Amino acid sequence: MNSRERILATLEHREPDRVAIDFAGHRSSGIMAQVYPALRAALGLPPSMLYVYDFIQQLAVVEDDVLDAVGADVVEIGHDLIHSPEYWQDWTLADGTPCKIPAFIPVERRGNDWVVRGDEGQVICIQKEGTLFFEQTCFPLLGMDDDQEAEALERLEYHLDQIMWWRLGIPPAPAPLDAPERVASARALRASTDRAIYGTFGGNLLEVGEFAYRIDNFLMLLAAEPRRMHAFLDRLVEIHLRNLERYLGAVGEFIDVIGFGDDLGMQTGPQISPRMYREFFQPRHKILWHRAKELCPHLKVGVHSCGALYPLLWDMIDAGMDAVNPVQFTTRDMELPRLKREFGRDLTFWGGGADTQGILIQGTPAEVRDHVRANVDILAPGGGFVFQQVHNILLGVPPENIVAMFEAVRR
């Protein structure tokens, strides 16, 4: 099997020739830029220019020689723009490491901090001195009265563009979703690799509400003013559907998995009750996820959702989810044997391979290998398992542990 065949077999719940591996195939299976040079060295690879493709999370573009070394079977759309010098600008990470970031991002110094501004000069996000990430500072629908909000919903796309997660996309952003250069990039990537291609779309609902109103207010409004929130979510779905049709019309034929997202979970359970999920989100997820399959019947729907999802999983499967990542199995009710037993015939576990909060950062290489082998033994039988660690590899993870993790999977 080649890599694409391996992923497709896995998604069809057929055992591939070996466990399929994802490393940096989407925005939650990668590695922070500060760790990436040390991983290259640990793999015996020469130093290279550091490209940061996800500016907010500061994730590195993982180059083909690293993907080859770890046996990765997936690559994300936009990966090939590493070869387009005009797409990038110089920047410096918090630890002083020089790097390249997308040239369209207007980052500027404010004292000892870095900021990005919106259309009216407002700071939409900030990386404060001594921190590793950008934080959202603009919540465009926060504090509006009914009349203001009604007007805001008419111009919702403008307001959403003042949110860092909406505005600061990944390559090939800021190209329009149906831009010729986006089509050309996807076509070239398909022609150049036998890896499966993951197209990150987004289509978030709960999270966009939290970004727009601020999380505490949005959760309160779901409970206190449901009619108002239904109006907001209906408008948001209209925007997502229009963007989805543009996106898949441009690149759908070149990708194998479309990536949606909505972080529904916490460490101790879902952010919302199953009843609230069924009222506000499941019907709208179903509209979006089923529309993707109507437009491109060959696609599988991958959903990124962190945390403890157990009470929601059947409803998400019913809405059209084929694969879930990152399978945060250290959270409540997310034990791997239970998940495999109850959902293994209906759901592909795209993750759950190694605990990044504990063993990967604190363990020895031998402990990492044992941990990975145990997880693979649970999830791999019968297919329906793509190995990835639980979310991105962050600063502090020893590179020898990363190498041990992938060695354990391949063996």
Tab-separated table of C-alpha atoms in Angstrom:
chain	number	residue	atom	x	y	z
A	1	MET	CA	0.000	0.000	0.000
A	2	ASN	CA	1.069	3.553	-0.568
A	3	SER	CA	0.220	6.211	2.001
A	4	ARG	CA	-3.028	7.329	0.440
A	5	GLU	CA	-4.267	3.748	0.091
A	6	ARG	CA	-3.323	3.132	3.724
A	7	ILE	CA	-5.361	6.102	4.963
A	8	LEU	CA	-8.360	5.259	2.777
A	9	ALA	CA	-8.360	1.641	3.931
A	10	THR	CA	-8.194	2.791	7.538
A	11	LEU	CA	-11.141	5.144	7.067
A	12	GLU	CA	-13.125	2.263	5.578
A	13	HIS	CA	-12.379	0.196	8.702
A	14	ARG	CA	-10.108	-2.214	6.893
A	15	GLU	CA	-6.754	-3.096	8.434
A	16	PRO	CA	-3.943	-1.584	6.361
A	17	ASP	CA	-0.529	-3.136	5.862
A	18	ARG	CA	0.710	-1.100	8.838
A	19	VAL	CA	-0.723	1.542	11.145
A	20	ALA	CA	-1.367	4.789	9.271
A	21	ILE	CA	0.517	7.785	10.680
A	22	ASP	CA	-0.324	11.477	10.718
A	23	PHE	CA	2.299	14.018	11.705
A	24	ALA	CA	1.443	17.637	10.878
A	25	GLY	CA	-1.326	16.618	8.500
A	26	HIS	CA	-3.582	19.228	10.098
A	27	ARG	CA	-3.343	22.038	12.637
A	28	SER	CA	-3.655	19.778	15.683
A	29	SER	CA	-1.195	17.013	14.830
A	30	GLY	CA	1.951	19.073	14.348
A	31	ILE	CA	4.835	20.550	16.286
A	32	MET	CA	5.742	23.956	17.680
A	33	ALA	CA	8.425	25.783	15.784
A	34	GLN	CA	10.697	25.982	18.851
A	35	VAL	CA	10.905	22.181	19.025
A	36	TYR	CA	11.199	21.402	15.336
A	37	PRO	CA	14.952	22.118	14.807
A	38	ALA	CA	15.848	19.759	17.659
A	39	LEU	CA	13.666	17.041	16.141
A	40	ARG	CA	15.456	17.393	12.815
A	41	ALA	CA	18.777	17.001	14.608
A	42	ALA	CA	17.540	13.957	16.544
A	43	LEU	CA	16.511	12.353	13.253
A	44	GLY	CA	19.995	12.979	11.835
A	45	LEU	CA	18.741	15.570	9.340
A	46	PRO	CA	20.562	18.813	8.499
A	47	PRO	CA	19.362	22.221	9.724
A	48	SER	CA	16.880	24.029	7.509
A	49	MET	CA	15.021	27.308	7.324
A	50	LEU	CA	12.205	27.369	9.865
A	51	TYR	CA	8.766	28.098	8.389
A	52	VAL	CA	5.905	28.902	10.786
A	53	TYR	CA	2.697	28.278	8.869
A	54	ASP	CA	0.217	28.559	11.773
A	55	PHE	CA	1.097	31.946	13.211
A	56	ILE	CA	-1.232	31.816	16.221
A	57	GLN	CA	-0.096	28.402	17.485
A	58	GLN	CA	3.402	28.889	15.995
A	59	LEU	CA	3.474	25.507	14.291
A	60	ALA	CA	6.323	24.578	11.979
A	61	VAL	CA	5.946	23.401	8.411
A	62	VAL	CA	7.174	19.816	8.698
A	63	GLU	CA	9.301	19.184	5.636
A	64	ASP	CA	9.171	16.121	3.428
A	65	ASP	CA	12.400	14.615	4.744
A	66	VAL	CA	10.944	14.587	8.271
A	67	LEU	CA	7.635	13.168	7.019
A	68	ASP	CA	9.613	10.428	5.280
A	69	ALA	CA	11.686	9.722	8.385
A	70	VAL	CA	8.676	9.230	10.663
A	71	GLY	CA	6.566	7.422	8.060
A	72	ALA	CA	3.817	10.044	7.785
A	73	ASP	CA	0.930	9.191	5.462
A	74	VAL	CA	-0.889	12.552	5.410
A	75	VAL	CA	-0.100	16.042	4.174
A	76	GLU	CA	-2.121	19.231	4.490
A	77	ILE	CA	-3.184	21.499	1.641
A	78	GLY	CA	-0.827	24.466	1.436
A	79	HIS	CA	2.188	22.336	2.351
A	80	ASP	CA	3.838	23.057	-0.995
A	81	LEU	CA	3.945	26.835	-0.429
A	82	ILE	CA	7.176	26.328	1.465
A	83	HIS	CA	8.699	26.472	-2.032
A	84	SER	CA	7.250	29.935	-2.796
A	85	PRO	CA	9.634	32.555	-1.321
A	86	GLU	CA	7.252	35.426	-2.075
A	87	TYR	CA	4.688	33.965	0.326
A	88	TRP	CA	6.937	34.480	3.387
A	89	GLN	CA	8.443	37.254	5.506
A	90	ASP	CA	11.160	37.235	8.164
A	91	TRP	CA	10.241	37.111	11.842
A	92	THR	CA	11.791	36.051	15.149
A	93	LEU	CA	10.372	33.619	17.697
A	94	ALA	CA	10.172	34.475	21.399
A	95	ASP	CA	13.423	32.591	22.051
A	96	GLY	CA	15.260	34.607	19.392
A	97	THR	CA	15.154	31.960	16.668
A	98	PRO	CA	14.820	33.467	13.187
A	99	CYS	CA	11.994	32.082	11.082
A	100	LYS	CA	9.631	32.786	8.204
A	101	ILE	CA	5.924	33.559	8.645
A	102	PRO	CA	3.235	34.233	6.013
A	103	ALA	CA	3.813	37.655	4.469
A	104	PHE	CA	0.150	38.702	4.667
A	105	ILE	CA	0.202	38.856	8.493
A	106	PRO	CA	0.707	42.491	9.617
A	107	VAL	CA	2.424	41.788	12.930
A	108	GLU	CA	3.996	44.771	14.709
A	109	ARG	CA	5.824	45.619	17.896
A	110	ARG	CA	4.018	47.369	20.751
A	111	GLY	CA	6.570	47.937	23.458
A	112	ASN	CA	7.926	44.495	24.293
A	113	ASP	CA	4.868	42.710	22.880
A	114	TRP	CA	3.765	41.663	19.397
A	115	VAL	CA	0.298	42.632	18.165
A	116	VAL	CA	-1.913	42.283	15.098
A	117	ARG	CA	-4.556	44.929	14.380
A	118	GLY	CA	-7.968	44.716	12.752
A	119	ASP	CA	-9.642	46.894	10.149
A	120	GLU	CA	-10.249	49.773	12.542
A	121	GLY	CA	-6.824	49.770	14.166
A	122	GLN	CA	-7.984	47.705	17.136
A	123	VAL	CA	-5.636	45.058	18.545
A	124	ILE	CA	-7.182	41.693	17.701
A	125	CYS	CA	-4.470	39.557	19.291
A	126	ILE	CA	-1.300	39.908	21.308
A	127	GLN	CA	1.742	37.866	22.198
A	128	LYS	CA	3.052	39.316	25.424
A	129	GLU	CA	6.707	39.278	26.317
A	130	GLY	CA	7.706	35.921	27.758
A	131	THR	CA	4.771	33.981	26.296
A	132	LEU	CA	4.662	31.472	23.445
A	133	PHE	CA	1.296	32.108	21.773
A	134	PHE	CA	-0.959	34.872	20.560
A	135	GLU	CA	-4.087	35.526	22.625
A	136	GLN	CA	-7.378	36.858	21.288
A	137	THR	CA	-8.171	40.383	22.477
A	138	CYS	CA	-11.101	41.404	20.240
A	139	PHE	CA	-14.585	39.918	20.769
A	140	PRO	CA	-16.602	41.829	18.183
A	141	LEU	CA	-20.155	40.977	19.353
A	142	LEU	CA	-19.474	41.360	23.076
A	143	GLY	CA	-21.860	43.706	24.886
A	144	MET	CA	-24.144	44.572	21.964
A	145	ASP	CA	-27.797	45.377	22.562
A	146	ASP	CA	-30.542	43.861	20.387
A	147	ASP	CA	-30.533	46.644	17.780
A	148	GLN	CA	-26.744	46.619	17.480
A	149	GLU	CA	-26.668	42.860	17.158
A	150	ALA	CA	-29.348	42.790	14.468
A	151	GLU	CA	-27.225	45.184	12.439
A	152	ALA	CA	-24.088	43.177	13.230
A	153	LEU	CA	-25.629	39.968	11.876
A	154	GLU	CA	-26.186	41.726	8.551
A	155	ARG	CA	-22.436	42.416	8.466
A	156	LEU	CA	-21.364	39.260	10.285
A	157	GLU	CA	-18.521	38.383	7.945
A	158	TYR	CA	-16.913	41.766	8.592
A	159	HIS	CA	-17.134	41.251	12.356
A	160	LEU	CA	-15.811	37.702	12.109
A	161	ASP	CA	-12.813	39.045	10.218
A	162	GLN	CA	-11.825	40.931	13.378
A	163	ILE	CA	-11.265	37.591	15.157
A	164	MET	CA	-7.718	36.254	15.020
A	165	TRP	CA	-8.761	32.660	14.290
A	166	TRP	CA	-10.860	33.804	11.337
A	167	ARG	CA	-8.497	36.419	9.942
A	168	LEU	CA	-5.068	34.783	10.301
A	169	GLY	CA	-5.476	31.660	8.205
A	170	ILE	CA	-2.921	29.106	7.114
A	171	PRO	CA	-1.402	28.650	3.643
A	172	PRO	CA	-2.682	29.350	1.047
A	173	ALA	CA	-4.560	32.110	2.939
A	174	PRO	CA	-5.347	34.897	2.257
A	175	ALA	CA	-6.153	33.595	-1.227
A	176	PRO	CA	-9.945	33.410	-1.669
A	177	LEU	CA	-11.382	29.943	-1.189
A	178	ASP	CA	-11.951	29.530	-4.927
A	179	ALA	CA	-8.899	31.463	-6.138
A	180	PRO	CA	-7.014	30.045	-9.133
A	181	GLU	CA	-3.807	29.920	-7.100
A	182	ARG	CA	-5.533	27.758	-4.500
A	183	VAL	CA	-6.669	25.343	-7.216
A	184	ALA	CA	-3.197	25.288	-8.755
A	185	SER	CA	-1.569	24.620	-5.379
A	186	ALA	CA	-3.931	21.737	-4.589
A	187	ARG	CA	-3.511	20.211	-8.041
A	188	ALA	CA	0.286	20.425	-7.804
A	189	LEU	CA	0.285	18.833	-4.356
A	190	ARG	CA	-1.920	15.966	-5.569
A	191	ALA	CA	0.451	15.366	-8.479
A	192	SER	CA	3.563	15.444	-6.297
A	193	THR	CA	2.676	13.059	-3.468
A	194	ASP	CA	1.117	9.675	-2.805
A	195	ARG	CA	0.205	10.798	0.709
A	196	ALA	CA	-3.431	11.369	1.576
A	197	ILE	CA	-4.334	15.060	1.468
A	198	TYR	CA	-6.163	16.711	4.342
A	199	GLY	CA	-8.097	19.866	3.521
A	200	THR	CA	-8.640	21.988	6.608
A	201	PHE	CA	-11.917	23.882	6.251
A	202	GLY	CA	-13.081	24.690	9.786
A	203	GLY	CA	-16.795	25.366	9.839
A	204	ASN	CA	-16.737	25.845	13.613
A	205	LEU	CA	-19.987	26.800	15.353
A	206	LEU	CA	-19.622	26.674	19.139
A	207	GLU	CA	-16.100	28.052	18.921
A	208	VAL	CA	-17.012	30.920	16.607
A	209	GLY	CA	-19.724	31.900	19.059
A	210	GLU	CA	-17.165	31.878	21.841
A	211	PHE	CA	-14.758	33.919	19.728
A	212	ALA	CA	-17.446	36.453	18.822
A	213	TYR	CA	-19.166	36.942	22.199
A	214	ARG	CA	-16.383	35.723	24.544
A	215	ILE	CA	-16.755	32.250	25.978
A	216	ASP	CA	-18.439	33.142	29.270
A	217	ASN	CA	-21.034	35.335	27.595
A	218	PHE	CA	-21.745	32.921	24.755
A	219	LEU	CA	-22.383	30.002	27.095
A	220	MET	CA	-24.661	32.202	29.178
A	221	LEU	CA	-26.549	33.388	26.087
A	222	LEU	CA	-27.134	29.806	24.899
A	223	ALA	CA	-28.971	29.161	28.155
A	224	ALA	CA	-30.622	32.542	28.687
A	225	GLU	CA	-31.452	33.795	25.187
A	226	PRO	CA	-31.807	30.768	22.904
A	227	ARG	CA	-33.809	32.579	20.210
A	228	ARG	CA	-31.071	35.153	19.842
A	229	MET	CA	-28.404	32.453	19.573
A	230	HIS	CA	-30.392	30.457	17.027
A	231	ALA	CA	-30.463	33.577	14.844
A	232	PHE	CA	-26.697	33.999	15.175
A	233	LEU	CA	-25.997	30.331	14.401
A	234	ASP	CA	-28.350	30.297	11.419
A	235	ARG	CA	-26.503	33.269	9.949
A	236	LEU	CA	-23.168	31.592	10.658
A	237	VAL	CA	-24.272	28.397	8.886
A	238	GLU	CA	-25.253	30.457	5.828
A	239	ILE	CA	-21.713	31.839	5.688
A	240	HIS	CA	-20.116	28.436	6.239
A	241	LEU	CA	-22.234	26.799	3.545
A	242	ARG	CA	-21.361	29.441	0.990
A	243	ASN	CA	-17.663	29.101	1.851
A	244	LEU	CA	-17.850	25.305	1.817
A	245	GLU	CA	-19.267	25.281	-1.695
A	246	ARG	CA	-16.550	27.651	-2.892
A	247	TYR	CA	-13.830	25.634	-1.161
A	248	LEU	CA	-14.869	22.210	-2.399
A	249	GLY	CA	-15.650	23.562	-5.841
A	250	ALA	CA	-11.998	24.592	-6.012
A	251	VAL	CA	-10.080	21.791	-4.249
A	252	GLY	CA	-12.568	19.006	-3.476
A	253	GLU	CA	-11.333	16.685	-6.201
A	254	PHE	CA	-7.773	16.832	-4.868
A	255	ILE	CA	-8.357	16.064	-1.172
A	256	ASP	CA	-9.264	12.884	0.693
A	257	VAL	CA	-10.421	14.240	4.055
A	258	ILE	CA	-12.144	17.527	4.806
A	259	GLY	CA	-11.330	18.880	8.230
A	260	PHE	CA	-14.060	20.521	10.285
A	261	GLY	CA	-13.591	21.705	13.860
A	262	ASP	CA	-15.445	22.585	17.046
A	263	ASP	CA	-13.768	22.196	20.442
A	264	LEU	CA	-16.718	20.799	22.372
A	265	GLY	CA	-14.858	19.153	25.245
A	266	MET	CA	-13.076	20.035	28.461
A	267	GLN	CA	-10.967	17.833	30.726
A	268	THR	CA	-14.051	16.841	32.752
A	269	GLY	CA	-16.741	16.572	30.073
A	270	PRO	CA	-18.364	18.535	27.253
A	271	GLN	CA	-18.696	22.309	27.511
A	272	ILE	CA	-22.439	21.905	26.962
A	273	SER	CA	-24.995	19.238	27.792
A	274	PRO	CA	-26.075	16.636	25.223
A	275	ARG	CA	-29.509	18.310	25.218
A	276	MET	CA	-27.976	21.673	24.353
A	277	TYR	CA	-25.771	20.054	21.697
A	278	ARG	CA	-28.842	18.473	20.068
A	279	GLU	CA	-30.761	21.749	20.132
A	280	PHE	CA	-28.125	24.171	18.866
A	281	PHE	CA	-25.311	22.315	17.156
A	282	GLN	CA	-26.046	18.793	15.958
A	283	PRO	CA	-28.642	19.863	13.346
A	284	ARG	CA	-26.285	22.492	12.007
A	285	HIS	CA	-23.280	20.165	12.044
A	286	LYS	CA	-25.410	17.705	10.071
A	287	ILE	CA	-26.202	20.367	7.463
A	288	LEU	CA	-22.527	21.220	6.984
A	289	TRP	CA	-21.045	17.732	7.149
A	290	HIS	CA	-23.661	16.178	4.888
A	291	ARG	CA	-23.314	19.023	2.399
A	292	ALA	CA	-19.604	18.271	2.096
A	293	LYS	CA	-20.427	14.678	1.176
A	294	GLU	CA	-23.106	15.777	-1.276
A	295	LEU	CA	-20.609	18.023	-3.038
A	296	CYS	CA	-17.778	15.460	-2.989
A	297	PRO	CA	-19.069	11.940	-2.268
A	298	HIS	CA	-15.539	10.531	-2.022
A	299	LEU	CA	-14.679	12.689	1.004
A	300	LYS	CA	-14.499	11.599	4.604
A	301	VAL	CA	-15.401	14.115	7.296
A	302	GLY	CA	-12.746	14.575	9.952
A	303	VAL	CA	-13.662	16.615	13.020
A	304	HIS	CA	-11.240	18.218	15.439
A	305	SER	CA	-12.656	18.410	18.946
A	306	CYS	CA	-10.508	18.373	22.049
A	307	GLY	CA	-11.437	17.031	25.440
A	308	ALA	CA	-14.042	14.705	26.894
A	309	LEU	CA	-16.598	14.008	24.144
A	310	TYR	CA	-18.030	10.658	25.217
A	311	PRO	CA	-21.621	11.876	25.853
A	312	LEU	CA	-21.732	13.541	22.426
A	313	LEU	CA	-20.062	10.972	20.187
A	314	TRP	CA	-23.169	9.109	18.954
A	315	ASP	CA	-24.837	12.400	18.088
A	316	MET	CA	-21.718	13.553	16.221
A	317	ILE	CA	-21.546	10.266	14.310
A	318	ASP	CA	-25.212	10.669	13.415
A	319	ALA	CA	-24.437	14.174	12.147
A	320	GLY	CA	-21.941	12.714	9.662
A	321	MET	CA	-18.576	12.575	11.440
A	322	ASP	CA	-16.308	9.828	10.048
A	323	ALA	CA	-13.144	10.515	12.062
A	324	VAL	CA	-12.396	12.412	15.261
A	325	ASN	CA	-9.136	13.890	16.476
A	326	PRO	CA	-7.172	14.177	18.706
A	327	VAL	CA	-8.876	11.529	20.971
A	328	GLN	CA	-7.853	12.993	24.315
A	329	PHE	CA	-8.036	9.739	26.209
A	330	THR	CA	-6.840	11.086	29.557
A	331	THR	CA	-10.069	13.070	29.968
A	332	ARG	CA	-13.263	11.862	31.618
A	333	ASP	CA	-14.920	8.745	30.126
A	334	MET	CA	-12.508	8.696	27.155
A	335	GLU	CA	-10.664	5.470	28.033
A	336	LEU	CA	-9.387	3.864	24.846
A	337	PRO	CA	-10.782	0.325	25.399
A	338	ARG	CA	-14.224	1.807	26.008
A	339	LEU	CA	-14.066	4.028	22.926
A	340	LYS	CA	-12.888	1.190	20.683
A	341	ARG	CA	-15.534	-1.203	22.014
A	342	GLU	CA	-18.473	1.196	21.736
A	343	PHE	CA	-17.597	3.280	18.653
A	344	GLY	CA	-14.913	1.347	16.798
A	345	ARG	CA	-17.196	0.078	14.008
A	346	ASP	CA	-18.615	3.531	13.269
A	347	LEU	CA	-15.796	5.969	13.936
A	348	THR	CA	-12.150	6.313	12.963
A	349	PHE	CA	-9.961	7.392	15.857
A	350	TRP	CA	-7.560	9.885	14.310
A	351	GLY	CA	-5.407	10.245	17.391
A	352	GLY	CA	-5.079	8.751	20.835
A	353	GLY	CA	-1.592	7.536	20.045
A	354	ALA	CA	0.416	9.246	22.786
A	355	ASP	CA	-0.434	11.538	25.685
A	356	THR	CA	1.265	14.872	25.108
A	357	GLN	CA	0.253	16.280	28.508
A	358	GLY	CA	2.009	13.565	30.464
A	359	ILE	CA	4.132	10.724	29.132
A	360	LEU	CA	5.516	12.440	26.038
A	361	ILE	CA	6.923	15.366	27.985
A	362	GLN	CA	7.747	13.633	31.284
A	363	GLY	CA	8.594	10.032	30.373
A	364	THR	CA	11.737	8.324	29.172
A	365	PRO	CA	12.029	7.047	25.584
A	366	ALA	CA	11.436	3.510	26.854
A	367	GLU	CA	8.293	4.603	28.692
A	368	VAL	CA	7.080	6.405	25.575
A	369	ARG	CA	7.567	3.262	23.464
A	370	ASP	CA	5.643	1.094	25.931
A	371	HIS	CA	2.862	3.684	26.151
A	372	VAL	CA	2.527	3.932	22.374
A	373	ARG	CA	2.547	0.169	21.837
A	374	ALA	CA	-0.220	-0.283	24.410
A	375	ASN	CA	-2.405	2.344	22.749
A	376	VAL	CA	-1.813	0.944	19.264
A	377	ASP	CA	-2.687	-2.551	20.452
A	378	ILE	CA	-6.079	-1.243	21.579
A	379	LEU	CA	-6.960	0.978	18.635
A	380	ALA	CA	-5.416	-0.667	15.564
A	381	PRO	CA	-7.302	-4.005	15.253
A	382	GLY	CA	-9.937	-3.896	12.535
A	383	GLY	CA	-8.777	-0.577	11.095
A	384	GLY	CA	-10.339	2.737	12.005
A	385	PHE	CA	-7.176	4.149	13.603
A	386	VAL	CA	-4.781	6.811	12.316
A	387	PHE	CA	-1.897	7.346	14.688
A	388	GLN	CA	-1.229	10.852	15.909
A	389	GLN	CA	-0.214	12.158	19.292
A	390	VAL	CA	-2.919	13.946	21.303
A	391	HIS	CA	-2.685	17.435	19.777
A	392	ASN	CA	0.418	19.417	18.821
A	393	ILE	CA	3.837	18.729	20.313
A	394	LEU	CA	4.682	21.718	22.485
A	395	LEU	CA	7.824	23.266	23.897
A	396	GLY	CA	9.497	21.058	26.492
A	397	VAL	CA	8.980	17.686	24.799
A	398	PRO	CA	12.393	15.985	24.465
A	399	PRO	CA	13.153	15.245	20.803
A	400	GLU	CA	14.306	11.727	21.697
A	401	ASN	CA	10.791	11.039	22.976
A	402	ILE	CA	9.287	12.139	19.674
A	403	VAL	CA	11.646	9.824	17.816
A	404	ALA	CA	10.795	6.975	20.204
A	405	MET	CA	7.072	7.589	19.652
A	406	PHE	CA	7.293	7.181	15.895
A	407	GLU	CA	9.730	4.267	16.124
A	408	ALA	CA	7.227	2.427	18.310
A	409	VAL	CA	4.423	2.918	15.795
A	410	ARG	CA	6.456	1.810	12.799
A	411	ARG	CA	7.617	-1.340	14.570
